[in-house]
Rosetta silent file (secondary structure, phi, psi, omega in degrees, C-alpha in Angstrom):
SEQUENCE: MTDQVPYTLTEGSFQSERKIEIYTRKYIPTGAYNTVYVFLHGVGEHCSRFHAYFDILARQNFAVYALDHQGHGKSGGAKFDCHSLNEYIDDIAAFAKIARADHASSPSTRFFLSGISLGGLLAALTAATYPTEWDGLVLFAPAIGIEMSTTLKIQNAFAGIFGAVAPTWTIVPAVVPSLLSRNTEFTEDYIADPLNNHENLRVRLAINISKGMKHLETIQDKIEMPIVIYHGDHDKVTSPRISKAFFEALKSQDKEYKSLSGQFHCLLNEPERESTISSVIEWVQARSKVN
SCORE:     score description
SCORE:     0.000 S_00000001
   1 L     0.000  151.800  176.827   78.377   93.498  102.100 S_00000001
   2 L   -78.660  171.270  176.047   77.610   97.015  100.902 S_00000001
   3 L   -59.467  145.337 -178.012   76.626   97.862   97.345 S_00000001
   4 L   -73.358  142.842  179.262   79.513   97.412   94.938 S_00000001
   5 L  -118.370  152.132  177.376   81.408  100.504   93.816 S_00000001
   6 L   -74.881  161.162  179.483   83.556  101.010   90.702 S_00000001
   7 E  -150.775  167.774  174.336   87.320  101.326   90.928 S_00000001
   8 E  -115.531  139.041  176.834   90.398  101.879   88.800 S_00000001
   9 E  -106.764  125.676  178.877   93.290   99.409   88.600 S_00000001
  10 E  -123.009  124.136  173.200   96.748  100.855   88.032 S_00000001
  11 E   -95.302  140.956 -179.080   99.856   98.778   87.448 S_00000001
  12 E  -160.169 -158.753  177.812  103.175  100.448   88.181 S_00000001
  13 E  -164.042  163.275  170.413  106.490  100.090   89.932 S_00000001
  14 E  -139.738  159.925 -178.548  108.925  101.841   92.224 S_00000001
  15 E   -95.880  126.756  179.911  112.659  101.495   92.656 S_00000001
  16 L   -73.437  171.074  176.811  113.850   99.941   95.893 S_00000001
  17 L   -60.761  -21.369 -179.582  116.821  101.199   97.887 S_00000001
  18 L   -94.321   14.112  177.714  118.769   98.417   96.167 S_00000001
  19 L    64.035   34.219  177.287  117.863   99.867   92.740 S_00000001
  20 L  -107.928  134.505  178.343  115.477   97.012   91.967 S_00000001
  21 E   -77.701  122.913 -179.085  112.188   97.678   90.190 S_00000001
  22 E  -107.352  117.948 -178.490  109.292   96.477   92.342 S_00000001
  23 E   -72.691  139.649 -178.424  106.040   95.789   90.489 S_00000001
  24 E  -135.862  157.550  172.521  102.847   97.159   92.067 S_00000001
  25 E  -133.314  136.035  176.640   99.080   97.121   91.652 S_00000001
  26 E  -126.205  127.061  176.526   96.667   99.706   93.057 S_00000001
  27 E  -111.062  106.358 -172.545   92.897   99.223   93.146 S_00000001
  28 E  -115.534  116.895  176.828   91.376  102.620   93.937 S_00000001
  29 E   -58.912  146.041 -175.613   87.610  103.137   94.427 S_00000001
  30 L   -78.620  -19.024  179.425   86.296  106.048   92.378 S_00000001
  31 L  -101.861 -162.622  179.328   84.333  107.591   95.255 S_00000001
  32 L   -74.751  142.066  177.763   85.137  108.525   98.835 S_00000001
  33 L  -154.585  164.386  179.310   86.703  105.834  101.042 S_00000001
  34 L  -137.701   19.767 -178.867   88.770  105.662  104.222 S_00000001
  35 E  -126.132  125.512  173.126   90.377  102.201  104.133 S_00000001
  36 E  -113.693  128.207 -175.117   93.721  101.242  102.592 S_00000001
  37 E  -120.875  109.811 -179.310   94.502   97.520  102.528 S_00000001
  38 E   -98.498  124.159 -174.243   98.104   96.525  101.764 S_00000001
  39 E  -117.501  139.983 -179.044   98.495   92.849  100.831 S_00000001
  40 E  -119.977  123.645 -179.586  101.618   90.650  100.730 S_00000001
  41 L   -79.296  174.206 -178.453  101.745   87.417   98.730 S_00000001
  42 L   -91.931 -177.338 -176.814  103.602   84.237   99.681 S_00000001
  43 L   -69.652  139.270  174.842  106.852   82.687   98.538 S_00000001
  44 L    77.298    4.314  178.548  107.129   81.634   94.907 S_00000001
  45 L  -124.337 -160.870 -177.864  103.950   83.401   93.755 S_00000001
  46 L  -155.403  161.279 -169.765  102.947   86.961   92.832 S_00000001
  47 H   -68.394  -26.831 -178.054  100.302   89.525   93.668 S_00000001
  48 H   -63.714  -20.477  178.577   98.358   89.323   90.393 S_00000001
  49 H   -65.843  -17.540 -177.195   97.172   85.858   91.424 S_00000001
  50 H  -101.021   18.794 -177.320   94.985   87.559   94.022 S_00000001
  51 H   -55.507  -43.347 -177.682   93.133   89.776   91.545 S_00000001
  52 H   -59.821  -39.814  177.959   89.767   88.146   92.272 S_00000001
  53 H   -66.929  -46.728 -179.332   90.195   88.880   95.996 S_00000001
  54 H   -63.106  -36.376  178.619   91.344   92.452   95.372 S_00000001
  55 H   -59.861  -43.831  179.340   88.413   93.007   93.004 S_00000001
  56 H   -64.112  -46.281 -178.706   85.961   92.097   95.757 S_00000001
  57 H   -62.610  -44.384 -178.495   87.676   94.339   98.309 S_00000001
  58 H   -63.317  -37.406  179.031   87.865   97.304   95.936 S_00000001
  59 H   -72.045  -13.193  174.273   84.164   96.964   95.091 S_00000001
  60 L   -99.117   17.760  172.944   83.528   97.116   98.843 S_00000001
  61 L    76.945   30.225  171.517   85.285  100.504   98.957 S_00000001
  62 L  -101.063  134.834  168.024   88.770   99.376  100.010 S_00000001
  63 E   -84.508  118.329 -175.321   91.806  100.911   98.319 S_00000001
  64 E  -105.976  129.760  176.964   94.005   97.860   97.753 S_00000001
  65 E  -119.475  129.305  179.710   97.784   98.089   97.375 S_00000001
  66 E  -142.589  152.004  179.324   99.829   95.020   96.418 S_00000001
  67 E  -138.472  160.402  168.888  103.364   94.367   95.204 S_00000001
  68 L   -93.756  124.384  176.934  105.508   91.529   93.909 S_00000001
  69 L   -58.965  155.009  179.144  108.382   90.888   96.308 S_00000001
  70 L   -54.364  140.117 -179.652  111.823   91.229   94.744 S_00000001
  71 L    77.642    3.411 -179.719  112.673   88.206   92.623 S_00000001
  72 L  -120.243  149.658  173.074  108.986   87.311   92.335 S_00000001
  73 L    52.953 -123.484 -176.486  106.459   87.818   89.561 S_00000001
  74 L   -98.108    5.946  177.044  107.130   90.959   87.545 S_00000001
  75 L   -82.180  158.373  177.128  109.605   92.514   89.987 S_00000001
  76 L   -81.402 -175.796  179.810  113.333   92.612   89.341 S_00000001
  77 L   101.200  161.588  179.036  116.066   90.946   91.344 S_00000001
  78 L   -58.465  133.769 -174.255  117.509   87.452   91.529 S_00000001
  79 L   -60.952  124.224  173.440  114.687   84.952   91.209 S_00000001
  80 L    50.237   49.821 -178.755  113.265   83.744   94.516 S_00000001
  81 L  -147.321  152.223  171.988  116.297   84.875   96.499 S_00000001
  82 L  -158.136  154.794  178.188  117.201   87.476   99.111 S_00000001
  83 L   -87.182  -17.358  178.598  120.169   88.177  101.354 S_00000001
  84 L  -167.061  147.482  175.579  117.853   88.998  104.265 S_00000001
  85 H   -63.855  -18.267  177.064  114.117   89.266  104.846 S_00000001
  86 H   -60.348  -26.281  177.031  114.863   92.894  105.683 S_00000001
  87 H   -62.985  -44.265  176.557  115.111   93.455  101.932 S_00000001
  88 H   -64.223  -45.638 -176.531  111.441   92.509  101.588 S_00000001
  89 H   -64.030  -38.871  176.606  110.482   94.498  104.688 S_00000001
  90 H   -60.712  -40.698  179.086  112.297   97.601  103.430 S_00000001
  91 H   -66.858  -39.551  178.288  110.324   97.371  100.178 S_00000001
  92 H   -63.196  -43.527  178.888  107.056   96.948  102.072 S_00000001
  93 H   -62.901  -39.945  178.726  107.861  100.002  104.201 S_00000001
  94 H   -66.006  -39.951  179.129  108.681  102.008  101.067 S_00000001
  95 H   -67.143  -39.674  177.541  105.431  100.908   99.431 S_00000001
  96 H   -63.566  -35.960  177.433  103.478  101.814  102.569 S_00000001
  97 H   -63.366  -39.313  176.504  105.098  105.244  102.451 S_00000001
  98 H   -63.035  -44.403  179.829  103.815  105.632   98.893 S_00000001
  99 H   -61.083  -41.025  179.352  100.313  104.617  100.016 S_00000001
 100 H   -67.361  -39.331  178.010  100.409  107.166  102.822 S_00000001
 101 H   -63.570  -36.772  178.029  101.618  109.889  100.473 S_00000001
 102 H   -63.096  -23.151 -175.729   98.718  109.061   98.153 S_00000001
 103 L  -119.078   24.572 -178.011   96.352  109.741  101.068 S_00000001
 104 L   -60.790  -28.086 -179.200   98.147  112.660  102.721 S_00000001
 105 L   -85.688    1.291 -179.332   95.078  114.850  102.222 S_00000001
 106 L  -125.983   79.770 -175.575   92.845  112.334  104.047 S_00000001
 107 L   -63.314  -16.914 -179.353   94.047  112.098  107.669 S_00000001
 108 L   -85.139   -1.734 -178.726   91.123  109.873  108.664 S_00000001
 109 L   -62.495  136.706  177.268   92.284  107.062  106.354 S_00000001
 110 E  -102.940  138.967 -176.695   92.876  103.738  108.106 S_00000001
 111 E  -115.852  123.425 -179.861   95.759  101.515  106.997 S_00000001
 112 E  -117.915  141.120  178.991   95.602   97.723  107.259 S_00000001
 113 E  -113.998  136.230 -175.869   98.394   95.269  106.501 S_00000001
 114 E  -142.327  153.153  177.332   97.656   91.733  105.360 S_00000001
 115 E  -164.472  158.000  179.261   99.556   88.725  104.093 S_00000001
 116 E  -121.787  137.456  176.979   99.337   85.028  103.370 S_00000001
 117 L    59.150 -120.950  175.328  101.928   82.349  104.190 S_00000001
 118 H   -58.407  -35.994  176.498  105.376   84.004  103.876 S_00000001
 119 H   -60.655  -30.989  175.703  103.445   87.223  103.297 S_00000001
 120 H   -67.707  -41.560  175.643  101.876   86.657  106.709 S_00000001
 121 H   -62.076  -46.414 -179.310  105.314   86.395  108.303 S_00000001
 122 H   -63.747  -38.111  177.901  106.444   89.540  106.480 S_00000001
 123 H   -64.019  -43.399  179.319  103.280   91.380  107.528 S_00000001
 124 H   -64.867  -42.959  178.679  103.828   90.429  111.173 S_00000001
 125 H   -64.011  -42.119  179.778  107.496   91.451  111.031 S_00000001
 126 H   -65.335  -43.669  179.864  106.621   94.746  109.342 S_00000001
 127 H   -64.073  -37.548  178.957  103.860   95.510  111.845 S_00000001
 128 H   -72.302  -30.157  179.828  106.190   94.752  114.755 S_00000001
 129 H   -78.735  -34.587 -179.718  108.925   96.911  113.221 S_00000001
 130 L  -125.573   63.832 -170.412  106.575   99.834  112.464 S_00000001
 131 H   -66.175  -23.402 -177.753  103.820   99.353  115.071 S_00000001
 132 H   -86.966   -4.149 -174.108  102.433  102.895  115.003 S_00000001
 133 H   -95.600   -4.303 -174.650  101.843  102.903  111.248 S_00000001
 134 L  -125.565  139.215  179.685   99.110  100.270  111.041 S_00000001
 135 L   -94.971   -6.869  178.348   95.521  100.270  112.248 S_00000001
 136 E  -177.574  159.324 -175.679   95.065   96.527  111.875 S_00000001
 137 E  -133.514  127.666  179.875   96.665   93.275  110.773 S_00000001
 138 E  -122.319  114.260 -176.548   94.993   90.462  108.790 S_00000001
 139 E  -116.236  136.758  175.611   96.971   87.216  108.470 S_00000001
 140 E  -116.785  120.541  176.444   96.120   84.113  106.458 S_00000001
 141 L    42.020   53.501 -174.115   97.951   80.866  107.292 S_00000001
 142 L   -64.897  138.966  178.538  101.056   82.817  108.350 S_00000001
 143 L   -87.434   74.075 -174.253  104.429   81.067  108.030 S_00000001
 144 L  -107.765    6.083  177.385  105.609   82.067  111.496 S_00000001
 145 L  -174.849  166.660 -176.794  107.103   78.762  112.608 S_00000001
 146 L  -126.907  131.686  171.017  107.996   75.245  111.496 S_00000001
 147 L   -74.918  113.224 -171.122  106.894   71.890  112.868 S_00000001
 148 L   -84.650   95.358  172.760  110.307   70.232  113.168 S_00000001
 149 L   -74.697  170.963  178.272  110.124   66.687  111.798 S_00000001
 150 H   -58.695  -42.874  179.765  113.185   64.441  111.952 S_00000001
 151 H   -61.664  -44.350 -179.371  114.000   65.270  108.335 S_00000001
 152 H   -66.690  -34.005  177.523  113.737   69.007  108.962 S_00000001
 153 H   -64.361  -39.197  177.915  115.941   68.725  112.043 S_00000001
 154 H   -66.895  -45.389  178.708  118.631   67.061  109.932 S_00000001
 155 H   -61.147  -40.497 -179.155  118.284   69.697  107.206 S_00000001
 156 H   -64.534  -35.193 -179.852  118.444   72.448  109.806 S_00000001
 157 H   -64.189  -31.919 -178.476  121.648   71.004  111.244 S_00000001
 158 H   -99.811    1.091 -175.291  123.372   71.328  107.866 S_00000001
 159 H   -59.687  -43.423 -178.891  121.713   74.605  106.837 S_00000001
 160 H   -60.712  -39.595 -179.643  124.613   76.767  107.958 S_00000001
 161 H   -66.309  -50.082  179.741  127.105   74.728  105.942 S_00000001
 162 H   -62.673  -38.085 -179.178  125.006   74.782  102.770 S_00000001
 163 H   -63.482  -34.123 -179.820  124.251   78.470  103.283 S_00000001
 164 H   -81.148  -38.061 -174.472  127.941   79.313  103.406 S_00000001
 165 H   -86.581  -42.747 -174.920  129.106   76.991  100.622 S_00000001
 166 L  -142.998   69.298 -174.607  126.192   77.053   98.170 S_00000001
 167 L   -63.657  -22.610 -177.922  123.559   79.651   99.177 S_00000001
 168 L   -98.289    4.129  175.833  121.808   79.601   95.801 S_00000001
 169 L   -59.674  140.367  177.398  121.413   75.826   95.580 S_00000001
 170 E  -102.679   79.242 -175.938  117.769   74.869   95.079 S_00000001
 171 E  -121.640   -3.242  178.656  117.624   71.873   97.394 S_00000001
 172 E   -86.965  120.058 -173.427  114.930   72.848   99.904 S_00000001
 173 L   -52.812  133.279  177.172  111.730   70.983   98.907 S_00000001
 174 L   -77.765  166.851  178.378  109.022   73.134   97.358 S_00000001
 175 L   -69.177  138.043  175.348  105.399   72.993   98.436 S_00000001
 176 L   -76.629  119.034 -174.831  103.370   70.143   96.940 S_00000001
 177 H   -52.953  -34.942 -177.480  100.590   71.895   94.942 S_00000001
 178 H   -65.930  -16.146  178.726   97.919   69.415   96.030 S_00000001
 179 H   -86.769   -7.977 -175.422   98.425   70.604   99.623 S_00000001
 180 L   -75.341  -41.915 -174.820   97.583   74.199   98.759 S_00000001
 181 L  -158.713  154.691  172.542   93.849   73.877   98.228 S_00000001
 182 L   -83.234   -4.253  179.292   90.971   71.449   97.759 S_00000001
 183 L   -85.472   99.341 -174.642   89.994   73.600   94.772 S_00000001
 184 H   -64.833  -32.084  177.342   91.446   71.600   91.854 S_00000001
 185 H   -61.933  -40.606  178.167   90.815   74.414   89.368 S_00000001
 186 H   -65.170  -47.062 -177.068   93.004   76.665   91.512 S_00000001
 187 H   -65.321  -36.714  177.366   95.825   74.138   91.876 S_00000001
 188 H   -64.496  -40.363  178.477   95.851   73.434   88.141 S_00000001
 189 H   -67.990  -37.857  178.152   96.071   77.160   87.437 S_00000001
 190 H   -60.301  -45.274 -179.367   98.819   77.521   90.052 S_00000001
 191 H   -65.744  -36.237 -176.406  100.884   74.813   88.350 S_00000001
 192 H   -80.555  -13.200 -175.634  100.339   76.351   84.907 S_00000001
 193 L   -72.916  114.741 -177.224  101.302   79.887   85.962 S_00000001
 194 L   -70.014  -16.383  179.145  104.745   80.650   84.449 S_00000001
 195 L   -85.415  -10.700  176.534  105.383   83.435   86.977 S_00000001
 196 L   -79.946  157.481  173.773  105.179   81.017   89.900 S_00000001
 197 L   -89.207  123.218 -178.838  108.200   79.164   91.228 S_00000001
 198 L  -113.613   12.753  179.687  107.866   75.444   90.504 S_00000001
 199 L  -111.485  175.793  175.141  111.320   74.410   91.704 S_00000001
 200 L   -63.835  159.605  178.623  112.844   73.806   95.113 S_00000001
 201 E   -78.189  151.524  173.577  113.692   76.842   97.239 S_00000001
 202 E   -70.086  145.843 -179.125  117.176   78.298   97.370 S_00000001
 203 H   -56.417  -46.083 -175.939  119.086   77.467  100.540 S_00000001
 204 H   -61.655  -42.349  179.537  119.665   81.133  101.376 S_00000001
 205 H   -63.586  -43.908  179.579  115.989   82.044  101.106 S_00000001
 206 H   -61.385  -41.932  178.590  114.978   79.108  103.299 S_00000001
 207 H   -63.527  -42.677 -178.466  117.592   80.081  105.904 S_00000001
 208 H   -67.979  -33.792  174.929  116.436   83.694  105.875 S_00000001
 209 H   -64.276  -43.407  178.001  112.815   82.663  106.323 S_00000001
 210 H   -61.442  -42.008  177.698  113.852   80.587  109.343 S_00000001
 211 H   -63.367  -38.820  178.987  115.788   83.553  110.733 S_00000001
 212 H   -63.783  -39.109  177.201  112.744   85.756  110.207 S_00000001
 213 H   -61.792  -43.813 -179.988  110.573   83.347  112.180 S_00000001
 214 H   -67.388  -38.085  179.425  113.037   83.409  115.077 S_00000001
 215 H   -65.733  -37.070  179.801  113.309   87.200  114.937 S_00000001
 216 H   -59.295  -36.533  179.285  109.533   87.554  115.116 S_00000001
 217 H   -58.199  -31.309 -176.067  109.589   85.722  118.450 S_00000001
 218 H   -85.860  -15.242 -176.273  111.764   88.515  119.874 S_00000001
 219 H  -125.088    2.579 -174.910  109.623   91.433  118.646 S_00000001
 220 H   -65.562  -17.411  177.608  106.048   90.105  118.510 S_00000001
 221 H   -69.955   -9.194  176.392  105.241   91.942  121.745 S_00000001
 222 H   -80.098  -13.008 -178.761  105.304   95.126  119.646 S_00000001
 223 L   -83.936   97.546 -179.369  102.142   93.979  117.864 S_00000001
 224 L  -119.135   -2.290  178.193   99.414   95.714  119.831 S_00000001
 225 L   -75.665  164.588  175.757   97.148   96.825  116.982 S_00000001
 226 L   -55.244  140.525 -177.740   93.936   94.907  116.194 S_00000001
 227 E  -146.223  140.782  172.535   94.741   91.574  114.565 S_00000001
 228 E  -131.006  136.385 -179.815   92.828   88.662  113.091 S_00000001
 229 E  -121.123  127.878  175.279   94.414   85.368  112.046 S_00000001
 230 E  -109.280  130.608  178.104   92.744   82.846  109.721 S_00000001
 231 E  -147.394  130.011  176.114   94.149   79.321  109.554 S_00000001
 232 E   -73.970  135.984 -177.230   92.741   76.124  108.090 S_00000001
 233 L   -77.560   -4.218  174.266   92.876   73.249  110.549 S_00000001
 234 L  -109.988   19.380  179.544   93.922   70.884  107.715 S_00000001
 235 L   -71.202  121.465  177.513   96.811   73.109  106.595 S_00000001
 236 L  -108.091    6.157  179.713   99.915   70.962  105.935 S_00000001
 237 L   -97.897  -48.211  172.519  102.013   73.848  104.561 S_00000001
 238 L  -120.943  163.737 -169.197  102.107   76.107  107.614 S_00000001
 239 L   -94.577  114.716  173.872  101.324   75.168  111.192 S_00000001
 240 H   -61.878  -35.372 -179.167   97.916   75.955  112.740 S_00000001
 241 H   -63.645  -46.349  179.740   99.327   74.968  116.139 S_00000001
 242 H   -67.560  -37.250  177.643  102.191   77.466  115.935 S_00000001
 243 H   -60.587  -43.655 -179.674   99.824   80.090  114.556 S_00000001
 244 H   -68.376  -38.773  178.153   97.492   79.654  117.537 S_00000001
 245 H   -64.112  -40.614  175.978  100.398   79.782  120.008 S_00000001
 246 H   -59.690  -45.821  179.358  101.589   83.017  118.383 S_00000001
 247 H   -59.128  -46.943 -177.373   98.068   84.409  118.703 S_00000001
 248 H   -60.966  -31.703 -176.740   97.796   83.468  122.370 S_00000001
 249 H   -83.967  -10.524 -177.241  101.059   85.293  123.166 S_00000001
 250 L   -66.209  144.529  179.704  100.057   88.550  121.456 S_00000001
 251 L   -83.617  -16.520 -176.242   99.557   91.612  123.660 S_00000001
 252 L   -52.406  136.890  177.390   96.824   93.089  121.487 S_00000001
 253 L   -86.519   -7.872  179.346   93.557   93.685  123.325 S_00000001
 254 L  -126.205   86.249 -176.884   91.644   93.301  120.058 S_00000001
 255 E  -137.935  144.452  178.688   92.602   89.951  118.600 S_00000001
 256 E  -137.641  140.406  174.314   90.726   87.090  116.951 S_00000001
 257 E  -119.917  123.176 -177.734   91.802   83.644  115.795 S_00000001
 258 E  -114.867  105.016  176.530   89.569   81.941  113.260 S_00000001
 259 E   -84.588  120.966 -175.113   90.184   78.220  112.798 S_00000001
 260 E  -100.469  109.908 -172.356   88.617   77.175  109.497 S_00000001
 261 L   -61.063  127.204  174.577   87.379   73.604  109.661 S_00000001
 262 L    76.211   -1.817 -173.325   88.661   71.226  106.987 S_00000001
 263 L   -89.415  151.355 -178.788   90.430   73.939  105.025 S_00000001
 264 L   -90.337 -147.309 -169.494   93.905   73.770  103.493 S_00000001
 265 L   -85.064  -47.945 -174.390   96.533   76.498  103.038 S_00000001
 266 L   -84.692   79.145 -170.440   95.304   78.903  100.344 S_00000001
 267 H   -63.317  -26.051 -179.393   92.273   80.141  102.224 S_00000001
 268 H   -81.444    2.324  177.595   91.370   82.775   99.636 S_00000001
 269 H  -131.741    8.895  176.346   90.889   80.006   97.072 S_00000001
 270 L   -74.696  162.026  179.481   89.248   77.295   99.142 S_00000001
 271 L   -56.171  -27.659 -178.237   85.629   76.301   98.376 S_00000001
 272 L   -92.650   16.451 -171.553   84.531   78.330  101.433 S_00000001
 273 H   -58.655  -32.660 -178.338   86.389   81.479  100.332 S_00000001
 274 H   -60.909  -41.451  178.962   83.245   83.627  100.062 S_00000001
 275 H   -65.963  -41.863  179.677   82.553   83.199  103.764 S_00000001
 276 H   -63.214  -46.603 -178.383   86.178   83.934  104.656 S_00000001
 277 H   -64.884  -39.981  176.919   86.311   87.068  102.503 S_00000001
 278 H   -60.636  -39.839  178.454   83.007   88.335  103.918 S_00000001
 279 H   -63.239  -42.494  178.712   84.437   87.875  107.405 S_00000001
 280 H   -61.561  -46.840 -178.481   87.552   89.868  106.487 S_00000001
 281 H   -59.839  -45.494  179.681   85.485   92.711  105.047 S_00000001
 282 H   -63.310  -41.626 -178.633   83.293   92.908  108.148 S_00000001
 283 H   -63.875  -47.271 -178.559   86.325   92.813  110.468 S_00000001
 284 H   -67.615  -44.024 -179.072   88.175   95.581  108.633 S_00000001
 285 H   -59.988  -38.137 -179.844   85.090   97.759  108.178 S_00000001
 286 H   -64.542  -25.250 -178.238   84.357   97.597  111.906 S_00000001
 287 L  -104.693    5.857  176.921   87.847   98.968  112.598 S_00000001
 288 L  -100.876   -5.524 -177.810   87.794  101.568  109.842 S_00000001
 289 L   -66.712  136.716  178.668   85.027  103.627  111.379 S_00000001
 290 L   -85.379  124.146 -178.599   86.024  107.175  112.264 S_00000001
 291 L   -71.168    0.000    0.000   85.228  107.955  115.888 S_00000001
């Protein structure tokens, strides 16, 4: 890593097309830089939980932009609900537009999109929808498919009925915190965080996530920018197998898949996180160089 640089952290918000206030955080290095890193959190959490990660990136001369998805954290909207994943993607696109406007006077700036879990799915969908706007994609344990157990097959069969009759029911099982990380301090903090969702997911959100996964299959060939995917091989929340299959099918000529031995889902909080973060910094820096 390079010498650490100071930065300023600004909390703010913008109004979505649906007139919802979307909470944002910007970590801006005080000196010259040419890398903007937009990060998307997962379902039921919020971007402030990743402050330690953003702090490291900003001190390595990355301008970091993060938001709370609608209904999450400090953003407005119905809690942990959406009528379509396009609502999230529209907000991400609007936020990216703000980031670009902030750097309009620096045409050499490189823009990277990153996300974890559901944020990984949203990042992939956004990159495929706006493929010319991103210089690279960094995904952590992306939720891009589901291993269909017998129970999930039964739930899926009735999803349409529940979605039509009771879309806001919270009957889809939430993630078991102990599966998130081997770092007990992290899991205890996750459970204690009042801004996190500690209940089951709403039917409508679960259905829309499933639809988003299926839609990605139809547009993933648009992802031709450099991409790196990190996935723990002991992840029981999202599927390493599906993640690797997605990677293999990508058209990008600059792609890497990093299987992290023994690691769980929240890779940025696992005991080996320093190595993972160093790898991310090196990967992004190598693709931020101005030719």
